[in-house]
Amino acid sequence: MSPKGKAAGKGRGRREKLEDMKKEMDMDDHKLDLKDLEIKYSTSVTKGLSPPAASERLLRDGPNELRPPKGTPEWLKFGRQLAGGLQCLMWVAALICLIAYGVQEGEGQRGSADNLYLAVALIAVVMVTGCFGYYQEFKSTNIIASFKNLVPQQATVIRDGEKLQVNANELVVGDLVEIKGGDRVPADIRVIMAQGCKVDNSSLTGESEPQTRSPECSHESPLETRNIAFFSTMCLEGTALGTVINTGDRTIIGRIASLASGVDNEQTPIAIEIEHFVDIIAGLAILFGATFFVVAMLIGYPFLRAMVFFMAIVVAYVPEGLLATVTVCLSLTAKRLARKNCVVKNLEAVETLGSTSTICSDKTGTLTQNRMTVAHLWFDNHIHSADTTEDQSGQSFDQSSETWTMLSRVIALCNRAQFKPGQDNVPIAKRDVIGDASETALLKFAEASMGPVGTLRDQYPKVLELPFNSSNKFQVSVHAAGERQLLVLKGAPERVLERCSHVLLKGQDLPLDPQWTEAFEGAYAELGGRGERVLGFCSRWLPAGSVAPDQDPEELPALASGLCFSGLVSMIDPPRATVPQAVLKCRTAGIRVIMVTGDHPITAKAIASAVGIISEGSETPEEVAARMRVPLERVDPRQARARVVTGAELAAMTPQDLEGLLRTHPEMVFARTSPQQKLVIVESCQRLGSIVAVTGDGVNDSPALKKADIGVAMGIAGSDAAKNAADMILLDDNFASIVTGVEQGRLIFDNLKKSIAYTLTKNIPELTPYLIYITASIPLPLGCITILFIELCTDIFPSVSLAYERAESDIMHLKPRDPRRDRLVNEPLAAYSYFQIGAIQSFAGFCDYFVAMAQEGWWPEQCLGLRAQWEDPHEQELQDSYGQQWTFWQRRWQQYTCYTVFFISIEMCQVADCLIRKSRRLSLLQQGPCRNRILVLAIVFQVCIGCFLCYCPGMAHIFNFMPIRFQWWFVPMPFGLLILIYDEIRKLGVRRHPGSWWDRELYY
Amino acid sequence: MARGKAKDGDGNWKKFIWNSEKKELLGRTGGSWFKILLFYVIFYGCLAGIFIGTIQVMLLTVSEFEPKYQDRVAPPGLTQVPQVQKTEISFTASDPKSFELYVRNIEKFLNDYKADQQTENIIFEECGDIPADYKERGLYNDAQGQKKVCKFKREWLENCSGINDPTFGYGYGKPCILIKLNRIIGFKPKAPANETLPPDLTTKYHPYLIPVHCTAKRDEDADKIGTVEYYGMGGYPGFGLQYYPYYGKLLQPRYLQPLVAVQFTNLTYDMEVRVECKAYGQNIQYSDKDRFQGRFDIKFDIKSS
């Protein structure tokens, strides 16, 4: 678990870089004519490069792919695992052991290899936990790596006049490439020729509006001009031919991506927590060690012995297994999340989501389904709702009217989109369609509501059509219908109405009258106000032969007058079905959801209202103004819960203004925002003390994703750059998955707390033997090797199993934790673990120790002050309380017996400790003592390991474990029972008297 | 306690130690400290009570006279007098200072074995001059008061008794050591079967004797240790069984362990000679790890000048 680096002080640097990036985009390729272009890139716009020239350039410029962000070298990553705060302490301890061993060897004291042994064990511990942490990190990095190169991208390139298919990463500057609908643009391309080419620049700008690409230079800025297509954007339809002008990291996308990798990650809250806590532990360990070092020196121990005491205290006090436990707990949750479609790149991100207090969510694809769907229809002077759910199960509006028959016919016929063949068994909603978003929506709608469109189209074969263009703003086509011809037209409602003289009402052709026009205006305004894209539909019967197939389509608009209006259809990218509930869950969980989108404010607001980001009854200042009939300036902003801010407004604000806004209005929607503004919004939220999650999919989102405390990228729609910058990836692009993540994150925070409390407790019974040993000079009750066994062997399983504990209460009804107040390890947790449960465990251990000593002949009062003689290797006839004489090794075996007895005592108490840690507030019975099967198993396993260590032959010689008498297992049990009872009393008090002194001091 | 630190992060340490605004010492006000300390006083009071109670109850179950278990202390260790650091005896025969420590050590040890120390007939009894069977003295309690103790005559040690030679042979370069078996309550060493004894010892076999025998530790030293004289009860080189079992320091406070004195009359000078002494008995075992169980080894380094 390595700190992810410091972000402080780099903010300004990044801002400057952003400015730089804007400047760098001042390229002039789009302004050059083809001749100059050929000269500049020494290529041909007809034949392309020659293959040798291409390979030469490939060698010079490198492959055409985004270099993955420069990672830390592997050895450094591994090194970091070995150099954490606790690890450093362990190194020091190992060093002291080695020195002690060296000095003893030098003095010729043979046979005291204990110190060497311990040093090796300590180094092994550091190495093993280091390898483990490294492996975990390595694994999660690999998950991301697996996303790449899923499908090697192909590109059609013309070299020496020949069309070739090559891997997109082999493209070089000057290559002539061809793109067609459905392709991903393989590099930055200056368009030379285009036929109805449209691209989706959403991965770059966040706006999914299709944009035309044509050879002419239409704008000064390379980002706005039509004759440049950008790397990794999608070509939606049409074809284009162009010259590659930038490849790999030099493309616009590449520059943004490298910018994002330049933004340093924020340290995750859990990393801060753990660092905070490791600092305290390390500090206390050194403090304890140093104190007793001084005490030992004062008592008169030689320097070396005092150093060994220092080392032993460090070993006893440092929770060696803790970091491994935390890592395992986090990775378990990460696994659980992966099953629910959240892949976590950085383990710590699991918890970050739990402490999230603000989610800045993108609209398209996350909150919405990312596909246009027919939402409403207006015919017969009535607004009908269409089914916008994801599965499109069926339409519920009244389809009996003849107007509907006509309207549906127009919808189906006046449509250039078509299904790709061979998809008859695929549900309509999931079929692939060739055509733009609105036409696709209409086609699917028609297919779903009136049956196969193909049959209808066969029935009315198309004679002639004029596709949609921006000057006409409508599309018209003529179809043969037996002895008649049918002219159908769709387009912007106002343009459509201009051409209508009649209107279809319940199957009746009625002339247009002002009253009806008013109704039309009302419906149009209403649908438009919902943020929906509205199209009007009309038709007219023509006599046969009015239009011939070979006629110029440009003559069609002349024919299209005096039409009969059949209805309006409005479309929207509808919210996902699960989103409103998820937003509500966030809200009950005290998480604020802010929408940040590049879309229009009206659409944004409509979706925000639909999913509950703007809750029912909340008003924006504009609405308040309208309701109270006062000018907008006089509205008290506090009256308006909601607020929609556009990018333009945002640009005029200072960060303080923005913070003010965020404070005043709990429900915020940002529309028409640029990538930089996203970053500003995230930073403002963070300055307000929120832990911010950002969702996004485009390259433009990647700086914000990186800046956020947790960046969530979309697995399906997300660009590689976004995935690289993110900490978490939603495989199903679904906002509701975030809520699951939040829940799991909160649960793991609670469970980590329990786990840590469990782990910390035993440090006291490990430490006290040394303290008593030094001060009261009793024979050592617990050895360092035994301590390492407790830390890293027996107690690991129960502490990990606590990660499986279920929530005590409905965690999704609580506020997110305050990162400054609700710490992972707080004072009551430490005090309760150390000074209460830990103390009971120490007493249990000493009790068992004295029993074992007394029953073997050493009464407690004789143990005091016995140390020097006891440990004298030349004393072979030390008298016990009965006058029996013990050789050195007989005493040694007895000492190992004591280690084992103390070990078993700690184990027995830890069983009780594990049970009480299951809940912090509820009674054990309420929580269900056996409900966490894994925990029960872990306890059984722990006891089994304990038995194995005790009774496996040979353990005495290797690990200083002795087979102990059966009854010594039972001595600590009353203390275990005491722990259980005492904790039940504590919990009862906490439950009965919330806020009382008891609650404040003892609830952790 | 970390509350203050948690609150201010890296903040103001001084303020944490003493916050004059809120009158807080280490993050707590006086009243708060009083309450929490009172809590802990009560808490630890109860715990200590339980602890002491448990220990007391445990001690009730432990007999005063007889340890509950002896699996760690038996079989017994074999030890020598003088007690020496690093098991090395090094001296110059002509320099009394060099062996003064050893002599004083032996002398002090043998103090209890003086005849005038063994006169009280309430405590001591005569157990014969030759090895005999175990002397059982009833149950391990003080119902009949203290148990009697067998006398051990210092004269039996002859040249090593210090009666004739106050330097115990050290002055002549013929050092004596006294060998004894560690005291174990109730332990009855069993005499070895005749056939298991090394050939040197078979001649000295007696059914009520735990024989002791010293040889060179290393084979190449075999010719360097010269003759070894053994002095024990009745001239036997071992411990008579009538001294066993031992009844503990409460019932036999003046118990005399049977001794065997070993004198090396012809040790090679000016080199380290390692000697290993072993006690033989059916229930006396040796261990690789514990070099003092049933045997010990000792190094002699006698300097000629």
mmCIF file of N, CA and C in Angstrom, chain A residues 276 280 820 823 827 831 835-836 839-840 843 846-847 850-851 854-856 859-860 874-877 879-887 889-890 893-894 897 957 962-963 965 967 975 978 982 997-998 1001, chain B residues 1-3 5-6 28 35-36 39-40 43-44 47 50-51 54-55 58-59 62-73 75 77 79-80 83 85-86 180 182-185 246 248-249 257 289-290 292:
data_model
loop_
_atom_site.group_PDB
_atom_site.id
_atom_site.type_symbol
_atom_site.label_atom_id
_atom_site.label_comp_id
_atom_site.label_asym_id
_atom_site.label_seq_id
_atom_site.Cartn_x
_atom_site.Cartn_y
_atom_site.Cartn_z
ATOM 1 N N HIS A 276 -1.819 7.779 8.559
ATOM 2 C CA HIS A 276 -2.027 8.443 9.837
ATOM 3 C C HIS A 276 -1.834 7.457 10.978
ATOM 4 N N ILE A 280 1.171 6.799 13.882
ATOM 5 C CA ILE A 280 0.940 6.730 15.323
ATOM 6 C C ILE A 280 1.558 5.463 15.896
ATOM 7 N N ARG A 820 -12.465 14.279 8.178
ATOM 8 C CA ARG A 820 -11.644 14.888 9.221
ATOM 9 C C ARG A 820 -12.042 14.429 10.614
ATOM 10 N N ARG A 823 -12.411 8.995 11.848
ATOM 11 C CA ARG A 823 -11.192 8.347 11.408
ATOM 12 C C ARG A 823 -11.375 6.846 11.452
ATOM 13 N N GLU A 827 -9.710 7.505 18.828
ATOM 14 C CA GLU A 827 -9.224 7.339 20.193
ATOM 15 C C GLU A 827 -9.975 6.237 20.954
ATOM 16 N N ALA A 831 -8.148 3.104 22.578
ATOM 17 C CA ALA A 831 -8.193 2.972 24.034
ATOM 18 C C ALA A 831 -8.901 1.682 24.426
ATOM 19 N N PHE A 835 -6.324 -0.610 26.106
ATOM 20 C CA PHE A 835 -6.326 -0.507 27.566
ATOM 21 C C PHE A 835 -7.407 -1.358 28.225
ATOM 22 N N GLN A 836 -8.359 -1.841 27.424
ATOM 23 C CA GLN A 836 -9.405 -2.636 28.070
ATOM 24 C C GLN A 836 -9.336 -4.099 27.640
ATOM 25 N N ALA A 839 -5.856 -5.338 27.872
ATOM 26 C CA ALA A 839 -5.458 -5.534 29.267
ATOM 27 C C ALA A 839 -6.011 -6.849 29.793
ATOM 28 N N ILE A 840 -7.283 -7.116 29.471
ATOM 29 C CA ILE A 840 -7.869 -8.382 29.940
ATOM 30 C C ILE A 840 -7.061 -9.552 29.379
ATOM 31 N N PHE A 843 -3.860 -10.035 31.263
ATOM 32 C CA PHE A 843 -4.086 -10.704 32.537
ATOM 33 C C PHE A 843 -4.311 -12.196 32.324
ATOM 34 N N PHE A 846 -0.923 -13.793 31.661
ATOM 35 C CA PHE A 846 -0.085 -13.918 32.855
ATOM 36 C C PHE A 846 -0.648 -14.946 33.813
ATOM 37 N N CYS A 847 -1.953 -14.985 33.872
ATOM 38 C CA CYS A 847 -2.592 -15.959 34.738
ATOM 39 C C CYS A 847 -2.169 -17.360 34.322
ATOM 40 N N PHE A 850 1.540 -17.967 35.062
ATOM 41 C CA PHE A 850 1.863 -18.275 36.448
ATOM 42 C C PHE A 850 1.358 -19.652 36.841
ATOM 43 N N VAL A 851 0.222 -20.047 36.285
ATOM 44 C CA VAL A 851 -0.279 -21.392 36.575
ATOM 45 C C VAL A 851 0.715 -22.416 36.058
ATOM 46 N N ALA A 854 3.793 -22.360 38.226
ATOM 47 C CA ALA A 854 3.583 -22.883 39.569
ATOM 48 C C ALA A 854 3.413 -24.396 39.535
ATOM 49 N N GLN A 855 2.708 -24.880 38.528
ATOM 50 C CA GLN A 855 2.467 -26.319 38.494
ATOM 51 C C GLN A 855 3.734 -27.086 38.155
ATOM 52 N N GLU A 856 4.697 -26.423 37.557
ATOM 53 C CA GLU A 856 5.963 -27.093 37.272
ATOM 54 C C GLU A 856 6.993 -26.852 38.370
ATOM 55 N N TRP A 859 6.796 -20.997 41.952
ATOM 56 C CA TRP A 859 5.687 -20.199 42.465
ATOM 57 C C TRP A 859 5.859 -18.755 42.050
ATOM 58 N N PRO A 860 4.723 -18.053 41.929
ATOM 59 C CA PRO A 860 4.785 -16.675 41.398
ATOM 60 C C PRO A 860 5.804 -15.807 42.114
ATOM 61 N N HIS A 874 25.295 -21.059 32.566
ATOM 62 C CA HIS A 874 26.217 -21.892 33.328
ATOM 63 C C HIS A 874 25.601 -22.376 34.628
ATOM 64 N N GLU A 875 24.423 -21.873 34.921
ATOM 65 C CA GLU A 875 23.743 -22.290 36.133
ATOM 66 C C GLU A 875 22.970 -23.565 35.823
ATOM 67 N N GLN A 876 23.479 -24.686 36.350
ATOM 68 C CA GLN A 876 22.853 -25.966 36.013
ATOM 69 C C GLN A 876 22.084 -26.555 37.185
ATOM 70 N N GLU A 877 22.023 -25.829 38.282
ATOM 71 C CA GLU A 877 21.338 -26.405 39.444
ATOM 72 C C GLU A 877 20.515 -25.337 40.162
ATOM 73 N N GLN A 879 17.564 -23.744 41.960
ATOM 74 C CA GLN A 879 16.535 -24.364 42.791
ATOM 75 C C GLN A 879 15.173 -23.728 42.575
ATOM 76 N N ASP A 880 14.173 -24.566 42.442
ATOM 77 C CA ASP A 880 12.822 -24.022 42.323
ATOM 78 C C ASP A 880 12.196 -23.916 43.709
ATOM 79 N N SER A 881 10.883 -23.683 43.728
ATOM 80 C CA SER A 881 10.220 -23.442 45.010
ATOM 81 C C SER A 881 10.193 -24.685 45.896
ATOM 82 N N TYR A 882 10.484 -25.855 45.333
ATOM 83 C CA TYR A 882 10.444 -27.087 46.123
ATOM 84 C C TYR A 882 11.832 -27.575 46.479
ATOM 85 N N GLY A 883 12.850 -26.872 45.998
ATOM 86 C CA GLY A 883 14.202 -27.319 46.265
ATOM 87 C C GLY A 883 14.741 -28.221 45.171
ATOM 88 N N GLN A 884 14.002 -28.413 44.119
ATOM 89 C CA GLN A 884 14.510 -29.208 43.005
ATOM 90 C C GLN A 884 15.509 -28.377 42.223
ATOM 91 N N GLN A 885 16.418 -29.050 41.561
ATOM 92 C CA GLN A 885 17.453 -28.322 40.841
ATOM 93 C C GLN A 885 17.283 -28.483 39.336
ATOM 94 N N TRP A 886 17.335 -27.359 38.637
ATOM 95 C CA TRP A 886 17.063 -27.349 37.192
ATOM 96 C C TRP A 886 18.316 -27.013 36.419
ATOM 97 N N THR A 887 18.542 -27.767 35.375
ATOM 98 C CA THR A 887 19.629 -27.380 34.490
ATOM 99 C C THR A 887 19.138 -26.266 33.581
ATOM 100 N N TRP A 889 18.912 -26.064 30.329
ATOM 101 C CA TRP A 889 17.984 -26.438 29.261
ATOM 102 C C TRP A 889 16.634 -26.887 29.788
ATOM 103 N N GLN A 890 16.647 -27.450 30.973
ATOM 104 C CA GLN A 890 15.342 -27.776 31.565
ATOM 105 C C GLN A 890 14.548 -26.493 31.754
ATOM 106 N N TRP A 893 13.263 -25.309 28.313
ATOM 107 C CA TRP A 893 12.025 -25.989 27.877
ATOM 108 C C TRP A 893 10.829 -25.430 28.625
ATOM 109 N N GLN A 894 11.045 -25.186 29.905
ATOM 110 C CA GLN A 894 9.966 -24.617 30.697
ATOM 111 C C GLN A 894 9.590 -23.239 30.137
ATOM 112 N N THR A 897 7.599 -23.665 27.157
ATOM 113 C CA THR A 897 6.255 -24.046 27.574
ATOM 114 C C THR A 897 5.450 -22.796 27.919
ATOM 115 N N HIS A 957 11.950 -27.551 18.726
ATOM 116 C CA HIS A 957 13.303 -27.240 18.283
ATOM 117 C C HIS A 957 13.314 -26.153 17.224
ATOM 118 N N MET A 962 5.997 -25.794 22.660
ATOM 119 C CA MET A 962 6.043 -27.037 23.414
ATOM 120 C C MET A 962 4.626 -27.575 23.518
ATOM 121 N N PRO A 963 4.513 -28.909 23.565
ATOM 122 C CA PRO A 963 3.178 -29.448 23.828
ATOM 123 C C PRO A 963 2.782 -29.068 25.251
ATOM 124 N N ARG A 965 -0.020 -28.812 28.597
ATOM 125 C CA ARG A 965 -1.040 -29.638 29.239
ATOM 126 C C ARG A 965 -2.434 -29.137 28.868
ATOM 127 N N GLN A 967 -5.126 -28.779 30.550
ATOM 128 C CA GLN A 967 -5.879 -27.841 31.390
ATOM 129 C C GLN A 967 -5.423 -26.398 31.190
ATOM 130 N N PHE A 975 -11.356 -15.570 31.201
ATOM 131 C CA PHE A 975 -11.060 -14.220 30.746
ATOM 132 C C PHE A 975 -11.723 -13.953 29.386
ATOM 133 N N LEU A 978 -15.112 -13.209 30.121
ATOM 134 C CA LEU A 978 -15.167 -11.858 30.662
ATOM 135 C C LEU A 978 -15.189 -10.838 29.524
ATOM 136 N N TYR A 982 -18.153 -8.336 29.124
ATOM 137 C CA TYR A 982 -17.847 -6.913 29.261
ATOM 138 C C TYR A 982 -18.255 -6.163 27.998
ATOM 139 N N TRP A 997 -21.676 9.729 28.291
ATOM 140 C CA TRP A 997 -20.235 9.617 28.499
ATOM 141 C C TRP A 997 -19.745 8.255 28.049
ATOM 142 N N TRP A 998 -20.509 7.248 28.420
ATOM 143 C CA TRP A 998 -20.173 5.863 28.070
ATOM 144 C C TRP A 998 -20.058 5.714 26.560
ATOM 145 N N GLU A 1001 -16.961 7.575 25.142
ATOM 146 C CA GLU A 1001 -15.654 7.008 25.454
ATOM 147 C C GLU A 1001 -15.472 5.595 24.921
ATOM 148 N N MET B 1 -3.049 8.936 23.855
ATOM 149 C CA MET B 1 -4.333 8.959 23.148
ATOM 150 C C MET B 1 -4.311 9.994 22.038
ATOM 151 N N ALA B 2 -4.914 9.642 20.964
ATOM 152 C CA ALA B 2 -4.616 10.366 19.734
ATOM 153 C C ALA B 2 -5.680 11.372 19.351
ATOM 154 N N ARG B 3 -6.576 11.652 20.257
ATOM 155 C CA ARG B 3 -7.683 12.490 19.827
ATOM 156 C C ARG B 3 -7.232 13.836 19.289
ATOM 157 N N LYS B 5 -4.446 14.760 18.071
ATOM 158 C CA LYS B 5 -3.730 14.679 16.817
ATOM 159 C C LYS B 5 -4.717 14.437 15.679
ATOM 160 N N ALA B 6 -5.690 13.602 15.967
ATOM 161 C CA ALA B 6 -6.663 13.306 14.937
ATOM 162 C C ALA B 6 -7.403 14.575 14.530
ATOM 163 N N ARG B 28 -8.019 16.793 26.735
ATOM 164 C CA ARG B 28 -9.118 16.568 27.679
ATOM 165 C C ARG B 28 -9.089 17.641 28.752
ATOM 166 N N LYS B 35 -12.709 11.741 35.075
ATOM 167 C CA LYS B 35 -13.686 10.675 34.826
ATOM 168 C C LYS B 35 -13.025 9.461 34.214
ATOM 169 N N ILE B 36 -12.191 9.721 33.189
ATOM 170 C CA ILE B 36 -11.623 8.570 32.478
ATOM 171 C C ILE B 36 -10.634 7.841 33.376
ATOM 172 N N PHE B 39 -12.525 5.793 35.774
ATOM 173 C CA PHE B 39 -13.014 4.596 35.082
ATOM 174 C C PHE B 39 -11.933 3.533 35.037
ATOM 175 N N TYR B 40 -10.738 3.968 34.639
ATOM 176 C CA TYR B 40 -9.673 2.976 34.502
ATOM 177 C C TYR B 40 -9.220 2.441 35.857
ATOM 178 N N PHE B 43 -11.723 -0.094 36.596
ATOM 179 C CA PHE B 43 -11.587 -1.197 35.648
ATOM 180 C C PHE B 43 -10.405 -2.084 36.017
ATOM 181 N N TYR B 44 -9.250 -1.428 36.192
ATOM 182 C CA TYR B 44 -8.065 -2.219 36.511
ATOM 183 C C TYR B 44 -8.145 -2.811 37.914
ATOM 184 N N LEU B 47 -10.047 -5.907 37.428
ATOM 185 C CA LEU B 47 -9.242 -6.889 36.708
ATOM 186 C C LEU B 47 -8.178 -7.489 37.622
ATOM 187 N N ILE B 50 -9.693 -9.908 39.978
ATOM 188 C CA ILE B 50 -9.972 -11.200 39.347
ATOM 189 C C ILE B 50 -8.684 -11.984 39.180
ATOM 190 N N PHE B 51 -7.636 -11.264 38.730
ATOM 191 C CA PHE B 51 -6.355 -11.907 38.470
ATOM 192 C C PHE B 51 -5.787 -12.517 39.750
ATOM 193 N N THR B 54 -7.781 -15.464 40.866
ATOM 194 C CA THR B 54 -7.514 -16.670 40.087
ATOM 195 C C THR B 54 -6.191 -17.301 40.511
ATOM 196 N N ILE B 55 -5.177 -16.458 40.683
ATOM 197 C CA ILE B 55 -3.863 -16.979 41.065
ATOM 198 C C ILE B 55 -3.948 -17.658 42.439
ATOM 199 N N MET B 58 -5.581 -20.916 42.174
ATOM 200 C CA MET B 58 -4.640 -21.843 41.557
ATOM 201 C C MET B 58 -3.623 -22.326 42.589
ATOM 202 N N LEU B 59 -3.126 -21.380 43.396
ATOM 203 C CA LEU B 59 -2.109 -21.774 44.373
ATOM 204 C C LEU B 59 -2.680 -22.755 45.386
ATOM 205 N N VAL B 62 -2.176 -26.135 44.303
ATOM 206 C CA VAL B 62 -0.794 -26.596 44.208
ATOM 207 C C VAL B 62 -0.312 -26.971 45.600
ATOM 208 N N SER B 63 0.206 -28.196 45.694
ATOM 209 C CA SER B 63 0.671 -28.652 47.006
ATOM 210 C C SER B 63 1.945 -27.926 47.403
ATOM 211 N N GLU B 64 2.091 -27.755 48.718
ATOM 212 C CA GLU B 64 3.275 -27.065 49.221
ATOM 213 C C GLU B 64 4.502 -27.969 49.154
ATOM 214 N N PHE B 65 4.252 -29.269 49.158
ATOM 215 C CA PHE B 65 5.362 -30.203 49.370
ATOM 216 C C PHE B 65 5.812 -30.895 48.100
ATOM 217 N N GLU B 66 4.904 -30.954 47.164
ATOM 218 C CA GLU B 66 5.200 -31.788 46.013
ATOM 219 C C GLU B 66 4.737 -31.041 44.760
ATOM 220 N N PRO B 67 5.608 -30.855 43.802
ATOM 221 C CA PRO B 67 5.161 -30.155 42.584
ATOM 222 C C PRO B 67 4.150 -30.993 41.831
ATOM 223 N N LYS B 68 3.244 -30.274 41.143
ATOM 224 C CA LYS B 68 2.191 -30.984 40.438
ATOM 225 C C LYS B 68 2.779 -31.805 39.281
ATOM 226 N N TYR B 69 3.691 -31.188 38.541
ATOM 227 C CA TYR B 69 4.305 -31.906 37.416
ATOM 228 C C TYR B 69 5.803 -31.781 37.492
ATOM 229 N N GLN B 70 6.485 -32.804 37.004
ATOM 230 C CA GLN B 70 7.945 -32.759 36.995
ATOM 231 C C GLN B 70 8.486 -33.130 35.624
ATOM 232 N N ASP B 71 7.606 -33.032 34.621
ATOM 233 C CA ASP B 71 8.046 -33.526 33.313
ATOM 234 C C ASP B 71 9.167 -32.684 32.711
ATOM 235 N N ARG B 72 9.349 -31.466 33.219
ATOM 236 C CA ARG B 72 10.427 -30.651 32.663
ATOM 237 C C ARG B 72 11.741 -30.847 33.409
ATOM 238 N N VAL B 73 11.628 -31.240 34.685
ATOM 239 C CA VAL B 73 12.836 -31.258 35.506
ATOM 240 C C VAL B 73 13.459 -32.663 35.565
ATOM 241 N N PRO B 75 14.330 -36.328 33.550
ATOM 242 C CA PRO B 75 15.388 -36.868 34.413
ATOM 243 C C PRO B 75 16.380 -35.791 34.830
ATOM 244 N N GLY B 77 19.632 -33.493 36.111
ATOM 245 C CA GLY B 77 20.923 -33.090 35.582
ATOM 246 C C GLY B 77 22.036 -33.599 36.481
ATOM 247 N N THR B 79 25.712 -32.507 37.965
ATOM 248 C CA THR B 79 26.513 -31.292 38.067
ATOM 249 C C THR B 79 27.729 -31.517 38.929
ATOM 250 N N GLN B 80 28.656 -30.601 38.840
ATOM 251 C CA GLN B 80 29.911 -30.776 39.563
ATOM 252 C C GLN B 80 30.168 -29.584 40.482
ATOM 253 N N GLN B 83 31.657 -25.126 40.998
ATOM 254 C CA GLN B 83 30.898 -24.560 39.883
ATOM 255 C C GLN B 83 31.802 -23.594 39.154
ATOM 256 N N GLN B 85 32.684 -21.156 35.594
ATOM 257 C CA GLN B 85 32.198 -20.484 34.378
ATOM 258 C C GLN B 85 32.729 -21.242 33.166
ATOM 259 N N LYS B 86 31.959 -21.353 32.181
ATOM 260 C CA LYS B 86 32.346 -21.986 30.911
ATOM 261 C C LYS B 86 32.907 -23.390 31.112
ATOM 262 N N LYS B 180 27.433 -34.617 41.679
ATOM 263 C CA LYS B 180 26.165 -34.904 42.348
ATOM 264 C C LYS B 180 25.049 -34.890 41.324
ATOM 265 N N ASN B 182 21.262 -33.785 40.365
ATOM 266 C CA ASN B 182 20.345 -32.719 40.782
ATOM 267 C C ASN B 182 19.195 -33.296 41.599
ATOM 268 N N ARG B 183 18.763 -32.502 42.561
ATOM 269 C CA ARG B 183 17.671 -32.965 43.426
ATOM 270 C C ARG B 183 16.339 -32.895 42.699
ATOM 271 N N ILE B 184 15.624 -33.974 42.728
ATOM 272 C CA ILE B 184 14.284 -34.004 42.152
ATOM 273 C C ILE B 184 13.392 -34.676 43.176
ATOM 274 N N ILE B 185 12.301 -34.036 43.523
ATOM 275 C CA ILE B 185 11.436 -34.607 44.546
ATOM 276 C C ILE B 185 10.840 -35.920 44.056
ATOM 277 N N TYR B 246 14.064 -37.888 47.369
ATOM 278 C CA TYR B 246 14.172 -36.597 48.039
ATOM 279 C C TYR B 246 12.769 -36.095 48.348
ATOM 280 N N GLY B 248 11.926 -32.851 49.292
ATOM 281 C CA GLY B 248 11.660 -31.419 49.113
ATOM 282 C C GLY B 248 12.226 -30.582 50.225
ATOM 283 N N LYS B 249 12.366 -29.296 49.952
ATOM 284 C CA LYS B 249 13.092 -28.458 50.910
ATOM 285 C C LYS B 249 12.280 -28.149 52.159
ATOM 286 N N GLN B 257 22.809 -34.388 49.418
ATOM 287 C CA GLN B 257 22.888 -35.186 48.195
ATOM 288 C C GLN B 257 24.079 -36.117 48.312
ATOM 289 N N LYS B 289 20.600 -31.873 23.322
ATOM 290 C CA LYS B 289 20.456 -30.443 23.511
ATOM 291 C C LYS B 289 20.935 -30.039 24.907
ATOM 292 N N ASP B 290 20.473 -30.785 25.905
ATOM 293 C CA ASP B 290 20.814 -30.458 27.284
ATOM 294 C C ASP B 290 22.047 -31.251 27.678
ATOM 295 N N PHE B 292 23.731 -31.249 30.203
ATOM 296 C CA PHE B 292 23.913 -31.506 31.636
ATOM 297 C C PHE B 292 22.925 -32.521 32.164
#
